[in-house]
PDB file of C-alpha atoms (C1' of nucleotides) in Angstrom:
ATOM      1  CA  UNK L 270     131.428  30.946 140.130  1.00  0.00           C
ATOM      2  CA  UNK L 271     134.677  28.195 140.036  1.00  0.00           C
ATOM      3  CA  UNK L 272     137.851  29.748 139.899  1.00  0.00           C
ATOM      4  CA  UNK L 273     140.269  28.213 137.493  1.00  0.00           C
ATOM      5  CA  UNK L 274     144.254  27.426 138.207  1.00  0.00           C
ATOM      6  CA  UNK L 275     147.066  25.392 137.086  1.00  0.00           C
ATOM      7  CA  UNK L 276     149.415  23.194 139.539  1.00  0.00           C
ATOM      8  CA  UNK L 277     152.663  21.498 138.314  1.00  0.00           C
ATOM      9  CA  UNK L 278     153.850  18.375 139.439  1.00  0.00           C
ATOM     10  CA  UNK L 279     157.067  16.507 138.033  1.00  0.00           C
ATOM     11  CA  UNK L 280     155.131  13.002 136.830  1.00  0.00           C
ATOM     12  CA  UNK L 281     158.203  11.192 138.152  1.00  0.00           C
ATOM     13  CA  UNK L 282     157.032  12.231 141.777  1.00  0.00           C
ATOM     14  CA  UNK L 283     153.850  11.970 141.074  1.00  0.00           C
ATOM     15  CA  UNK L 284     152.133  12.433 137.935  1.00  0.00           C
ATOM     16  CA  UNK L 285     148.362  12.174 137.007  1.00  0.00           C
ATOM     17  CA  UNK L 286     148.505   8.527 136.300  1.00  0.00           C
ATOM     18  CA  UNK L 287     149.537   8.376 140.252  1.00  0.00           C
ATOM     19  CA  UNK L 288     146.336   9.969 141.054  1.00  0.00           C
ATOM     20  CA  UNK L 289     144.162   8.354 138.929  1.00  0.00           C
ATOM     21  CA  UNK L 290     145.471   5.114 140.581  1.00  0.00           C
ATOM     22  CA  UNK L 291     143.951   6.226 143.863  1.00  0.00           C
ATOM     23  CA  UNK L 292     141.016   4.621 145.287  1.00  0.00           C
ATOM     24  CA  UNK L 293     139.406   8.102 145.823  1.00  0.00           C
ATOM     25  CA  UNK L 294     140.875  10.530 142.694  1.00  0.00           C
ATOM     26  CA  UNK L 295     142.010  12.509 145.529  1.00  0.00           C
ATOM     27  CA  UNK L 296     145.274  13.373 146.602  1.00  0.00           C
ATOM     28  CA  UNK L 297     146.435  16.309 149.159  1.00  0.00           C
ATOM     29  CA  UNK L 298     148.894  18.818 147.584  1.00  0.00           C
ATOM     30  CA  UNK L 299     151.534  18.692 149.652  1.00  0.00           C
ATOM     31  CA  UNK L 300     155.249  20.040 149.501  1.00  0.00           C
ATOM     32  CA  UNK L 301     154.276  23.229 148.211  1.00  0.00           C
ATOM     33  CA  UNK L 302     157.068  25.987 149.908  1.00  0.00           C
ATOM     34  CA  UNK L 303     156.312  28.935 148.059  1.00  0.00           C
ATOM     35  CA  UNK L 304     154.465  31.955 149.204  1.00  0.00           C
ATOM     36  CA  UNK L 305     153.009  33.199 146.407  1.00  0.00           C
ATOM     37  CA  UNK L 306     152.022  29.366 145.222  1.00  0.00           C
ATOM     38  CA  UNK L 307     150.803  28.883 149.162  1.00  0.00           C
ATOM     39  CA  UNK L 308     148.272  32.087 148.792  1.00  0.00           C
ATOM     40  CA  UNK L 309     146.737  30.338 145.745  1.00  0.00           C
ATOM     41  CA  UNK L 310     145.944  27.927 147.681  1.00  0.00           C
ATOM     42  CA  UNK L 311     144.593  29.890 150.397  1.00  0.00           C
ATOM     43  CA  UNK L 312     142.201  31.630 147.816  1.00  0.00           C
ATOM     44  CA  UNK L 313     140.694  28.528 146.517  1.00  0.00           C
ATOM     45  CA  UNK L 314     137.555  26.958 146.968  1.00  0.00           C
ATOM     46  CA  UNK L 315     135.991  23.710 146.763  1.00  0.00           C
ATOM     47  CA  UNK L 316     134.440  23.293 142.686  1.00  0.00           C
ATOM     48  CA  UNK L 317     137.154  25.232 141.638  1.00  0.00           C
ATOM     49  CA  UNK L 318     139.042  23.932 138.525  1.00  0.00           C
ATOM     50  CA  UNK L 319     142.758  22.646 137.938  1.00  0.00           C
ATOM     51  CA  UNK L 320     144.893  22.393 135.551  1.00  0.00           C
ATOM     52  CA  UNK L 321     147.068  19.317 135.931  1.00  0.00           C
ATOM     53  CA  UNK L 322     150.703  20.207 134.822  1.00  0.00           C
ATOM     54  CA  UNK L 323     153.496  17.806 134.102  1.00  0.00           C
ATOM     55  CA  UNK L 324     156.734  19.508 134.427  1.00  0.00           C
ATOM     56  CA  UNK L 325     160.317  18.921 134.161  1.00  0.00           C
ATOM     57  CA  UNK L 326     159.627  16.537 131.642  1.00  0.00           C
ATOM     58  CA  UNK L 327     159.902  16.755 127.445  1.00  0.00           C
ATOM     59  CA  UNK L 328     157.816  18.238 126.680  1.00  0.00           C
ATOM     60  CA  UNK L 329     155.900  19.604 129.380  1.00  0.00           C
ATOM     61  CA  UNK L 330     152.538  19.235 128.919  1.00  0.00           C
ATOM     62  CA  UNK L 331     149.076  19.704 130.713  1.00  0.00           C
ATOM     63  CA  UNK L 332     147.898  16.014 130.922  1.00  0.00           C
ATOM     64  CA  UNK L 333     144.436  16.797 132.669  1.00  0.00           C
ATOM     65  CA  UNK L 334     142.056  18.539 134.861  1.00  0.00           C
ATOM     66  CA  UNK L 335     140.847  17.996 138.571  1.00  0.00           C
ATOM     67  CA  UNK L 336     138.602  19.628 141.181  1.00  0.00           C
ATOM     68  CA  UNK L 337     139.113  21.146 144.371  1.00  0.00           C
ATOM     69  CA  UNK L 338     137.452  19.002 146.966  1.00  0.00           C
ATOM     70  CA  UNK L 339     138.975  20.690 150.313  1.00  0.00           C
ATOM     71  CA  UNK L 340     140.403  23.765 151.224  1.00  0.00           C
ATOM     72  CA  UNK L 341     143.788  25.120 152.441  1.00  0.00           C
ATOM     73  CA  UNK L 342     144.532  23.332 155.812  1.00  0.00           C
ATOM     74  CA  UNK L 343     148.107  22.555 157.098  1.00  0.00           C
ATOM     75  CA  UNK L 344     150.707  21.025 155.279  1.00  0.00           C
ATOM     76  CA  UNK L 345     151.502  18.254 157.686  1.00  0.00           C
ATOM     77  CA  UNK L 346     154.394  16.980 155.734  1.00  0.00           C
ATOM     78  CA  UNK L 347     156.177  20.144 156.755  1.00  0.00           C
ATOM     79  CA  UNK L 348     156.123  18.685 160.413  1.00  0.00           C
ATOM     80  CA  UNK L 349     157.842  15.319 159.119  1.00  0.00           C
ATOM     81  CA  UNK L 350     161.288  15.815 160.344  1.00  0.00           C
ATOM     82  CA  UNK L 351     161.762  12.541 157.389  1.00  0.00           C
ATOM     83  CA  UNK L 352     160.071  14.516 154.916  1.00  0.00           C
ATOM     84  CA  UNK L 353     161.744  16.511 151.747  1.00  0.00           C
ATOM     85  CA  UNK L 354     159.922  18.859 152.554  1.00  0.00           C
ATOM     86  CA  UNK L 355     160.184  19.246 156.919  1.00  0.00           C
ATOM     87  CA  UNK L 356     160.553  22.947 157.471  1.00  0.00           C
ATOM     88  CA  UNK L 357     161.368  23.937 161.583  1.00  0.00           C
ATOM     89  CA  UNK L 358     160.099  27.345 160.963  1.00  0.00           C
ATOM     90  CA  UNK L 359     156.514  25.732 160.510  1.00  0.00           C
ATOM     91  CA  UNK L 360     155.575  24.153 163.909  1.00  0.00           C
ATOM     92  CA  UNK L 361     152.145  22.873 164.502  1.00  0.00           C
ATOM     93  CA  UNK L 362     150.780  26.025 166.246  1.00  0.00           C
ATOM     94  CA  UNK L 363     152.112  28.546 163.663  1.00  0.00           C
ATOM     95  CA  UNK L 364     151.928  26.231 160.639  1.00  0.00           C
ATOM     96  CA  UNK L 365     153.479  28.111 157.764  1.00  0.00           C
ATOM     97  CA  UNK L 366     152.572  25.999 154.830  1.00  0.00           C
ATOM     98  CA  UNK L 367     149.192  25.069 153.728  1.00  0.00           C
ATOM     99  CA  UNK L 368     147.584  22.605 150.904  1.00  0.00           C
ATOM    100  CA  UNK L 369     144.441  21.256 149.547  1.00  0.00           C
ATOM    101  CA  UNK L 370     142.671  18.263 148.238  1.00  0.00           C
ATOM    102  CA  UNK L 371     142.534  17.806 144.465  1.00  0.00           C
ATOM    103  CA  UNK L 372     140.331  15.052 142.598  1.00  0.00           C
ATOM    104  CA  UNK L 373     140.822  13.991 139.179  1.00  0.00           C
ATOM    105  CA  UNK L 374     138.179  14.953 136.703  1.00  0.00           C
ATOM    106  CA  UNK L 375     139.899  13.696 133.298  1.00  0.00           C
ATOM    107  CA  UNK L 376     143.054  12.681 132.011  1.00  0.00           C
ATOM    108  CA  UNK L 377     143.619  13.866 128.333  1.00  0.00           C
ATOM    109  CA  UNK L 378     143.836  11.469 125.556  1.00  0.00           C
ATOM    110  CA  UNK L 379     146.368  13.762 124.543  1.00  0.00           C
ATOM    111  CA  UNK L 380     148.488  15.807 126.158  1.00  0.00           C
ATOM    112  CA  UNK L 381     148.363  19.475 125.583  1.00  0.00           C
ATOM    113  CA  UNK L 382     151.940  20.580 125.158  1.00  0.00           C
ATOM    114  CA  UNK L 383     153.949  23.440 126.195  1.00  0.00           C
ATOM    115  CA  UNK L 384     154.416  24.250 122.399  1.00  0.00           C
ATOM    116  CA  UNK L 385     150.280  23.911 121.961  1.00  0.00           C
ATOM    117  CA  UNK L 386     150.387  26.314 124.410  1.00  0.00           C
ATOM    118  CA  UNK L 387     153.036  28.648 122.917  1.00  0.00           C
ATOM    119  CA  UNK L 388     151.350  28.756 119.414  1.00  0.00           C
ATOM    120  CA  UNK L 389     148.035  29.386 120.871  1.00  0.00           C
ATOM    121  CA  UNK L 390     147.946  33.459 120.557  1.00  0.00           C
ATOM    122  CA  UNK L 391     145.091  33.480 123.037  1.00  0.00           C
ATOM    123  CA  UNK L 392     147.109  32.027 125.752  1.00  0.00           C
ATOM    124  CA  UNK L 393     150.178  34.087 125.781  1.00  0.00           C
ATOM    125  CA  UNK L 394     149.621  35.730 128.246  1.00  0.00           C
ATOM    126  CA  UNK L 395     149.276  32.066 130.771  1.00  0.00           C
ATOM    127  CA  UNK L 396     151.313  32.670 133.667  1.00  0.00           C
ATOM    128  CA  UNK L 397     152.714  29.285 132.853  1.00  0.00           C
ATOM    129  CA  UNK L 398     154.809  31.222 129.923  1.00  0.00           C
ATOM    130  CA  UNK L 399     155.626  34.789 132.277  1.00  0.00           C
ATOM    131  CA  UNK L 400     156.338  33.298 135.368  1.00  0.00           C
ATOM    132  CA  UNK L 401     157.445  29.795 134.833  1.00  0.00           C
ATOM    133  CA  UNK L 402     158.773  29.345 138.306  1.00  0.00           C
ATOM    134  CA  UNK L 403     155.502  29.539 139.943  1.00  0.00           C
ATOM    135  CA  UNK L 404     154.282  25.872 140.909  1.00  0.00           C
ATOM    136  CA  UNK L 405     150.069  27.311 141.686  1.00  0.00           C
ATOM    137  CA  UNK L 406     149.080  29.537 139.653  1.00  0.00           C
ATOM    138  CA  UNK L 407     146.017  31.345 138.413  1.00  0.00           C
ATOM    139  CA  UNK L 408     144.121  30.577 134.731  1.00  0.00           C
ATOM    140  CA  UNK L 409     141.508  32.755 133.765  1.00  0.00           C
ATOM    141  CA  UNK L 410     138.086  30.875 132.184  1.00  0.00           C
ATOM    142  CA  UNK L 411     139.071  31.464 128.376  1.00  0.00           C
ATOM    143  CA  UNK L 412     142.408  29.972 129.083  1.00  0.00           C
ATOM    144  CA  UNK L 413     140.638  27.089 131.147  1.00  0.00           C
ATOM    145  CA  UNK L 414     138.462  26.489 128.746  1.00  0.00           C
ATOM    146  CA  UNK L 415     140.781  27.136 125.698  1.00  0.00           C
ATOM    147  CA  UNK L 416     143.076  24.224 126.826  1.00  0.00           C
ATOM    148  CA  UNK L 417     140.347  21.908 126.900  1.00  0.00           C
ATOM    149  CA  UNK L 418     138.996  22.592 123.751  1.00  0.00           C
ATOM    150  CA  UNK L 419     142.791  21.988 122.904  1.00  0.00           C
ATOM    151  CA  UNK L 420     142.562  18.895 124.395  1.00  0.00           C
ATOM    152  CA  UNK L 421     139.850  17.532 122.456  1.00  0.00           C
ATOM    153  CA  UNK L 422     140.976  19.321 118.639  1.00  0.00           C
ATOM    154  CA  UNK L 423     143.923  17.144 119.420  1.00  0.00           C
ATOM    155  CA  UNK L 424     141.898  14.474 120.278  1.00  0.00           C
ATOM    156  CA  UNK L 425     140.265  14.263 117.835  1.00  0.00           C
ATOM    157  CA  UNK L 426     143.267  14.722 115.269  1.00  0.00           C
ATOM    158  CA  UNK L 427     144.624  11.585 117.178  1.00  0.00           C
ATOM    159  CA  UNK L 428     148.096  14.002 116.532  1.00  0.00           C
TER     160      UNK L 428
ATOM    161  C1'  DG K   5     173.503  18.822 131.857  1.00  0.00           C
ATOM    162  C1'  DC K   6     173.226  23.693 131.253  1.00  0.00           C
ATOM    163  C1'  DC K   7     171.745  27.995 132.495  1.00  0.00           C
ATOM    164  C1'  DA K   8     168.328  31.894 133.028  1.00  0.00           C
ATOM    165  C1'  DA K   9     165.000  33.499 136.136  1.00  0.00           C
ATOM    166  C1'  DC K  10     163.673  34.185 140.458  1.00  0.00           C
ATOM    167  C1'  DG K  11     162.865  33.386 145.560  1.00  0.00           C
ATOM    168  C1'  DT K  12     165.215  33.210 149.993  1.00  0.00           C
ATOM    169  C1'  DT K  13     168.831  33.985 153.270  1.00  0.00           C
ATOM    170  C1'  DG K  14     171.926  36.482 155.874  1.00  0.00           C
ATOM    171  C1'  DG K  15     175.565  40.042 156.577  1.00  0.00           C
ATOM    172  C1'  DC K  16     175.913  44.662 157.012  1.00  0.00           C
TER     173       DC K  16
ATOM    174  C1'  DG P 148     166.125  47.623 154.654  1.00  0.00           C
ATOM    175  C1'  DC P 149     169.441  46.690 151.038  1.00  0.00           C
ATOM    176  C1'  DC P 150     171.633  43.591 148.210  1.00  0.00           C
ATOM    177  C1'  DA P 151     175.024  39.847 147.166  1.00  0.00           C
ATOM    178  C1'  DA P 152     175.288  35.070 147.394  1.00  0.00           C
ATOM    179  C1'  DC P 153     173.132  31.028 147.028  1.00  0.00           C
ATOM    180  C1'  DG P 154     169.712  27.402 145.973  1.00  0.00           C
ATOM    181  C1'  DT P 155     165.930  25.777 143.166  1.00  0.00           C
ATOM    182  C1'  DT P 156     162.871  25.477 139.270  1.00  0.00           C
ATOM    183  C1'  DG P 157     162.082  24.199 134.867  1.00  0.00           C
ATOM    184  C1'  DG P 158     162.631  24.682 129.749  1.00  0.00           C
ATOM    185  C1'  DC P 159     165.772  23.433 126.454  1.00  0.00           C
TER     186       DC P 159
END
DNA sequence: GCCAACGTTGGC
DNA sequence: GCCAACGTTGGC
């Protein structure tokens, strides 16, 4: 059984049309610095289901889905002394941070917004909407597959 | 650009 | 081990 989760990126970093330009669909999650978001990571497994999140932007919006293709190995950006996101208390033999390898599965015709989200009563209880600070989180099936169906009623509305 | 929420750091 | 100060996230 797939596990299903949500990861936020700011699309002005890098949004979903930066990973659908990749020859692959796959990007490594890097720059994650968070515990609790890092033990997400840790927990999933490949065929598990994401969530892609735009945030920091109006409005926010889930603009997709992807697929876990490898599990949690070491953040090497975190070694990068030019990197945002270098950390010295994560050397290479006690590596502290850890990421994975997402592929793009579909990019919404539509994005499903924050506010879809909000005045959806099934999905109140999203982490996205308790604990907005958290960058990997968890998303149980109905709320997976509530957002896509979501996805396509807007779709289909052409909203 | 503001500010609330929250995670992390560091002094004690 | 507590907690105040500080920095960051992210919606508005």
């Amino acid at each position: 059984m797939p596990k299903f989760w949500l990861m936020k990126s700011e699309p002005d970093v890098y949004s979903v049309k930066d990973l659908a330009a990749e020859k692959t669909k796959t990007t490594h999650w890097d720059g994650v610095r968070n515990y609790a978001a890092r033990n997400h990571m840790r927990a999933m497994a490949v065929g598990d289901r994401v969530l892609y999140y735009h945030s920091n932007c109006k409005p926010a919006h889930v603009a997709g889905t992807a697929k876990v293709v490898r599990e949690a190995y070491p953040d090497f950006t975190a070694w990068d002394k030019s990197d945002k996101h270098y950390d010295a208390k994560s050397p290479q033999d006690n590596p502290r941070w850890d990421m994975v390898d997402i592929k793009l599965e579909q990019v919404f015709d539509l994005p499903v917004t924050i506010d879809d989200i909000k005045a959806t009563k099934s999905l109140a209880k999203m982490v996205l909407l308790n604990n907005t600070r958290l960058s990997v989180q968890p998303v149980t099936k109905s709320e997976f597959d509530t957002i896509l169906k979501l996805a396509s009623q807007l779709a289909k509305k052409g909203k």
